[in-house]
Every structure is written in C-alpha cells, then in structure tokens.
Amino acid sequence: MKFAVIGGTGLIGSQVVKNLNAAGHQAVPHSHSTGVDVISGRGLPEAVAGADVVVNLTNSPTFDEASPAFFQTSMDNLLAAALKGGVGHFVILSIVGADQVPELDYYRAKVLQENILAAGPIPYSIVRATQFMDFMDAVLSWTSDGDTVRLPATPIQPIASKDVAAAVAEVAAGTPLNGIRNIAGPEIFPLDELGRITLSHKGDNRTVVTDPTAGMFAAVRGDVLTDKDAHLSPTRYADWLS
C-alpha cells in the first residue's frame, strides 16, 4: 500500500514512516521541508497523488485560540486533495479525553479536527493517545520557577512515542475504523508524582509542589485524560526513562 504521511518528519510521523516501510509498504513523508504546506495547500495534490491512505500528523504551531483555525483550514485542504486523489482511508492522531476539557483551546481544536474528519467524504480512523512520555520535560518547564516546579495532581497515563507510532501505523494499514481507537500507557500517575519521578531520575534537585491551579493540566477535571479500557501499550515509564 502507498501512504502519504503529512507531518511525516516529526516525532510521531518519522516513526510511522519507518514502521510502515519496514512492514513492506511505501510510506512517503511530507512536510514544510519537502515543499508541502497544509495551510496554503501548496504541494498537497502532488503529495497525496496515488496514495491509498493519508495519515495526517501535522500540528498547530500554537496551543492557543489560533489552533482551531489551523485545524479547520488544514483539514479542509487535505480532505479536498485526498478526495480528488481517490484516497480510500484518512487517519489522524488526537488526544484521549479531548472532548472532556473544553476549557483548553487546543483540546477544542483537536475535537474540531475529529468532527471535520468524521463528517467528511472519506473513510477514516481516529487514534486518540494519552499524554506522551516525551513531553514531560516541557510540562516541567511550563511551571518551573527557580528551584520549584508546581504541578497539579491530575491523573496521567503516559505513553511512549514509539508505541503511539506503532499504533498509528497499525491502524493506517488496516480497514478504516470510521470511529475512534484509544491507546494509552500501562500505568496511571498523578502528574505531580510523575514530575517527582522524572526529576529524581535526572538528578534534578528541583522540588515539585502540588498546586491544583498550575499549568495547562489545571483545567482538567478528574481522570478524563486516562482510559483503563484503551489499547494498552507495553512501555512502562521507568523503562522509558532508563
């Protein structure tokens, strides 16, 4: 099968391309660096030409109120190009619980992206993943002040990016779900505890202070970012750290 992986040079996309090609498919990465622009539409017809499947892993450059416009425009352009090109399956990556956190602009934008795809003319699959282990350093930096990191105790079920990529590649190579598949890591942690584990492993002497008002995840209520019934990936956080 031939796959056009839009956003195929990023953290997840590059691994998806590698996995699909290793499985004997032809997966081609497309991004700004290869001359494809999902906002202007430049290069999209050529990128999807002859593809059986489009995997869209592009992401908004910001997480703020501008993100819905990015997903609206990019999905409109991609779906139009894919439909004209005869693509039979369109795959996106989203977030477990995104529809449960309307307070966050970015999460609302991801739900918008899902809705545009589901209402579109092409058979589709949505893979929703929990929070990436790879992003913990960024999460710690958002609320770091000197020797202190403030984090809420929001339940998090971290997943390794390699496991996300494996799941996306598997879904992309399969029959369209015309629905959602949730994937998650094998363990659930309060975010503040996960911060302490991470800093301890790195020998970082900063102290994590539990603060229910700190950072993006303060807007999350309860355990909506976790899913014990999801397809669980094998990589545990301690193993990923090591």
Coordinates of C-alpha atoms in Angstrom, one line a residue:
M1 CA 0.0 0.0 0.0
K2 CA 1.1 3.6 -0.6
F3 CA 0.9 6.0 2.3
A4 CA 1.2 9.8 2.3
V5 CA 2.3 10.8 5.8
I6 CA 1.6 14.5 6.2
G7 CA 3.8 15.8 9.1
G8 CA 6.0 12.8 8.3
T9 CA 9.3 14.3 9.6
G10 CA 8.1 15.0 13.2
L11 CA 8.4 13.0 16.4
I12 CA 5.5 10.6 15.5
G13 CA 5.5 10.9 11.8
S14 CA 9.1 9.9 11.2
Q15 CA 8.5 6.7 13.3
V16 CA 5.2 6.0 11.4
V17 CA 7.0 6.2 8.1
K18 CA 9.8 3.9 9.3
N19 CA 7.3 1.3 10.7
L20 CA 5.2 1.3 7.5
N21 CA 8.2 0.9 5.2
A22 CA 9.6 -1.8 7.4
A23 CA 6.3 -3.7 7.0
G24 CA 6.7 -3.6 3.2
H25 CA 4.6 -0.6 2.4
Q26 CA 5.6 2.6 0.6
A27 CA 5.3 5.4 3.1
V28 CA 6.4 8.9 1.9
P29 CA 6.9 11.7 4.5
H30 CA 5.6 15.2 3.6
S31 CA 6.2 18.4 5.5
H32 CA 7.2 22.0 5.1
S33 CA 10.7 20.8 4.4
T34 CA 9.5 18.7 1.4
G35 CA 7.5 21.6 0.0
V36 CA 4.1 20.8 1.4
D37 CA 2.0 23.5 3.1
V38 CA -1.3 22.4 4.6
I39 CA -2.5 26.0 5.1
S40 CA -1.9 27.4 1.7
G41 CA -2.4 24.0 0.0
R42 CA 0.9 24.1 -1.8
G43 CA 2.1 20.7 -2.7
L44 CA -0.9 18.8 -1.4
P45 CA -2.2 17.4 -4.7
E46 CA 1.2 16.0 -5.5
A47 CA 1.7 14.6 -2.0
V48 CA -1.5 12.6 -2.0
A49 CA -1.4 11.6 -5.6
G50 CA -1.6 7.8 -5.9
A51 CA -1.8 7.3 -2.1
D52 CA -4.1 4.6 -0.7
V53 CA -4.0 6.2 2.7
V54 CA -3.3 9.7 4.1
V55 CA -2.0 9.9 7.6
N56 CA -2.3 13.5 8.9
L57 CA 0.1 14.1 11.8
T58 CA 0.5 17.9 11.3
N59 CA 0.1 20.0 14.4
S60 CA -0.9 23.6 15.2
P61 CA 2.1 25.8 15.7
T62 CA 0.4 27.2 18.8
F63 CA -1.8 25.7 21.6
D64 CA -3.9 28.9 22.0
E65 CA -7.0 30.4 20.4
A66 CA -5.4 30.3 17.0
S67 CA -5.3 26.5 16.9
P68 CA -8.9 25.9 15.8
A69 CA -8.3 27.9 12.6
F70 CA -5.2 25.9 11.8
F71 CA -7.1 22.6 12.0
Q72 CA -10.1 23.9 10.1
T73 CA -8.0 25.1 7.2
S74 CA -5.6 22.2 7.1
M75 CA -8.3 19.6 7.2
D76 CA -10.4 21.3 4.6
N77 CA -7.3 21.5 2.3
L78 CA -6.2 17.9 3.0
L79 CA -9.7 16.4 2.6
A80 CA -10.2 18.2 -0.7
A81 CA -6.9 17.0 -2.0
A82 CA -7.4 13.4 -0.7
L83 CA -10.9 13.2 -2.2
K84 CA -9.7 14.4 -5.6
G85 CA -6.8 12.0 -5.4
G86 CA -9.0 9.0 -4.7
V87 CA -7.6 8.3 -1.3
G88 CA -9.6 5.5 0.5
H89 CA -8.6 6.0 4.1
F90 CA -7.7 9.1 6.2
V91 CA -6.1 8.8 9.6
I92 CA -5.5 11.4 12.3
L93 CA -3.9 11.4 15.8
S94 CA -5.9 13.0 18.6
I95 CA -6.0 13.0 22.4
V96 CA -7.8 10.8 24.9
G97 CA -10.4 12.9 26.7
A98 CA -10.0 15.9 24.4
D99 CA -13.8 16.3 24.3
Q100 CA -13.9 16.4 28.1
V101 CA -11.7 19.5 28.5
P102 CA -13.5 22.3 26.6
E103 CA -11.6 24.9 28.7
L104 CA -8.5 24.3 26.7
D105 CA -8.3 26.0 23.3
Y106 CA -6.1 23.3 21.8
Y107 CA -8.3 20.4 23.0
R108 CA -11.3 22.1 21.5
A109 CA -9.3 22.4 18.3
K110 CA -8.5 18.7 18.2
V111 CA -12.2 17.9 18.7
L112 CA -12.9 20.2 15.8
Q113 CA -10.4 18.3 13.7
E114 CA -12.1 15.0 14.6
N115 CA -15.5 16.3 13.7
I116 CA -14.4 17.6 10.4
L117 CA -12.9 14.2 9.5
A118 CA -15.9 12.3 10.7
A119 CA -18.3 14.5 8.7
G120 CA -16.1 14.3 5.6
P121 CA -16.4 12.1 2.5
I122 CA -13.5 9.7 3.1
P123 CA -13.5 6.5 5.3
Y124 CA -11.5 7.4 8.3
S125 CA -9.8 6.4 11.6
I126 CA -9.0 8.5 14.6
V127 CA -6.3 7.3 17.0
R128 CA -6.6 9.0 20.4
A129 CA -3.5 8.8 22.6
T130 CA -2.8 9.7 26.2
Q131 CA -0.1 12.2 27.1
F132 CA 3.4 11.4 25.6
M133 CA 6.2 10.5 27.9
D134 CA 8.4 12.5 25.6
F135 CA 6.7 15.8 26.6
M136 CA 7.4 15.6 30.4
D137 CA 10.4 17.9 30.2
A138 CA 8.2 20.5 28.5
V139 CA 5.5 20.1 31.1
L140 CA 8.0 20.6 33.9
S141 CA 9.3 23.7 32.2
W142 CA 5.9 25.4 32.0
T143 CA 5.5 25.9 35.7
S144 CA 9.2 25.9 36.9
D145 CA 10.3 28.9 38.9
G146 CA 13.8 28.6 40.3
D147 CA 14.1 25.5 42.4
T148 CA 10.4 24.8 42.4
V149 CA 8.1 23.1 39.9
R150 CA 4.3 23.5 40.5
L151 CA 2.1 20.7 39.2
P152 CA -1.5 19.6 39.8
A153 CA -2.3 16.0 40.8
T154 CA -4.1 15.4 37.5
P155 CA -4.2 11.7 36.7
I156 CA -2.0 11.0 33.6
Q157 CA -1.5 7.7 31.7
P158 CA 1.8 8.4 29.9
I159 CA 2.6 6.6 26.6
A160 CA 5.9 6.3 24.7
S161 CA 6.0 8.0 21.3
K162 CA 7.3 4.7 19.8
D163 CA 4.1 3.0 21.0
V164 CA 2.0 5.8 19.6
A165 CA 3.7 5.5 16.2
A166 CA 3.3 1.7 16.2
A167 CA -0.5 2.0 16.9
V168 CA -1.0 4.7 14.2
A169 CA 0.9 2.6 11.6
E170 CA -1.2 -0.5 12.5
V171 CA -4.5 1.4 12.2
A172 CA -3.4 3.1 9.0
A173 CA -2.6 -0.2 7.4
G174 CA -5.9 -1.7 8.4
T175 CA -9.6 -1.3 7.5
P176 CA -10.9 2.2 8.2
L177 CA -12.5 2.3 11.7
N178 CA -14.9 5.0 10.9
G179 CA -14.6 5.7 14.6
I180 CA -12.0 6.1 17.4
R181 CA -9.4 3.9 18.9
N182 CA -8.0 4.9 22.3
I183 CA -4.4 4.0 23.1
A184 CA -2.7 4.5 26.5
G185 CA 0.3 3.7 28.5
P186 CA 0.2 0.8 31.0
E187 CA 0.3 2.9 34.2
I188 CA -1.5 5.9 35.7
F189 CA 0.2 8.5 37.8
P190 CA -0.8 11.8 39.4
L191 CA 1.1 14.4 37.4
D192 CA 2.9 15.8 40.4
E193 CA 4.2 12.3 41.3
L194 CA 5.3 11.8 37.7
G195 CA 7.2 15.1 37.9
R196 CA 9.0 13.9 41.1
I197 CA 9.9 10.6 39.4
T198 CA 11.2 12.4 36.4
L199 CA 13.3 14.9 38.3
S200 CA 14.7 12.2 40.6
H201 CA 15.8 10.0 37.7
K202 CA 17.6 13.0 36.1
G203 CA 19.3 14.0 39.3
D204 CA 17.4 17.3 39.2
N205 CA 17.2 18.9 42.6
R206 CA 14.1 21.0 41.9
T207 CA 11.2 20.3 44.2
V208 CA 7.7 19.6 42.9
V209 CA 5.0 21.4 44.8
T210 CA 1.4 20.1 44.3
D211 CA -0.7 23.1 43.0
P212 CA -4.1 22.4 41.6
T213 CA -4.0 25.8 39.8
A214 CA -0.7 25.3 38.0
G215 CA -0.2 24.9 34.3
M216 CA -2.4 23.7 31.4
F217 CA -3.5 20.5 33.2
A218 CA -5.1 22.5 36.0
A219 CA -8.1 22.8 33.6
V220 CA -8.6 19.0 33.6
R221 CA -11.3 17.7 35.9
G222 CA -11.0 14.1 37.3
D223 CA -9.4 11.3 35.3
V224 CA -10.7 12.2 31.8
L225 CA -7.2 12.0 30.3
T226 CA -6.9 8.4 31.2
D227 CA -8.6 5.3 29.9
K228 CA -8.2 1.9 31.6
D229 CA -10.2 0.3 28.7
A230 CA -7.9 1.6 26.0
H231 CA -5.5 -0.5 24.0
L232 CA -2.6 -0.5 26.4
S233 CA 1.0 -0.1 25.1
P234 CA 3.9 -2.1 26.6
T235 CA 6.4 0.6 27.6
R236 CA 6.4 1.5 31.3
Y237 CA 7.6 4.9 32.4
A238 CA 10.6 3.7 34.4
D239 CA 11.8 1.6 31.4
W240 CA 11.3 4.6 29.1
L241 CA 13.4 6.8 31.4
S242 CA 16.2 4.3 31.6

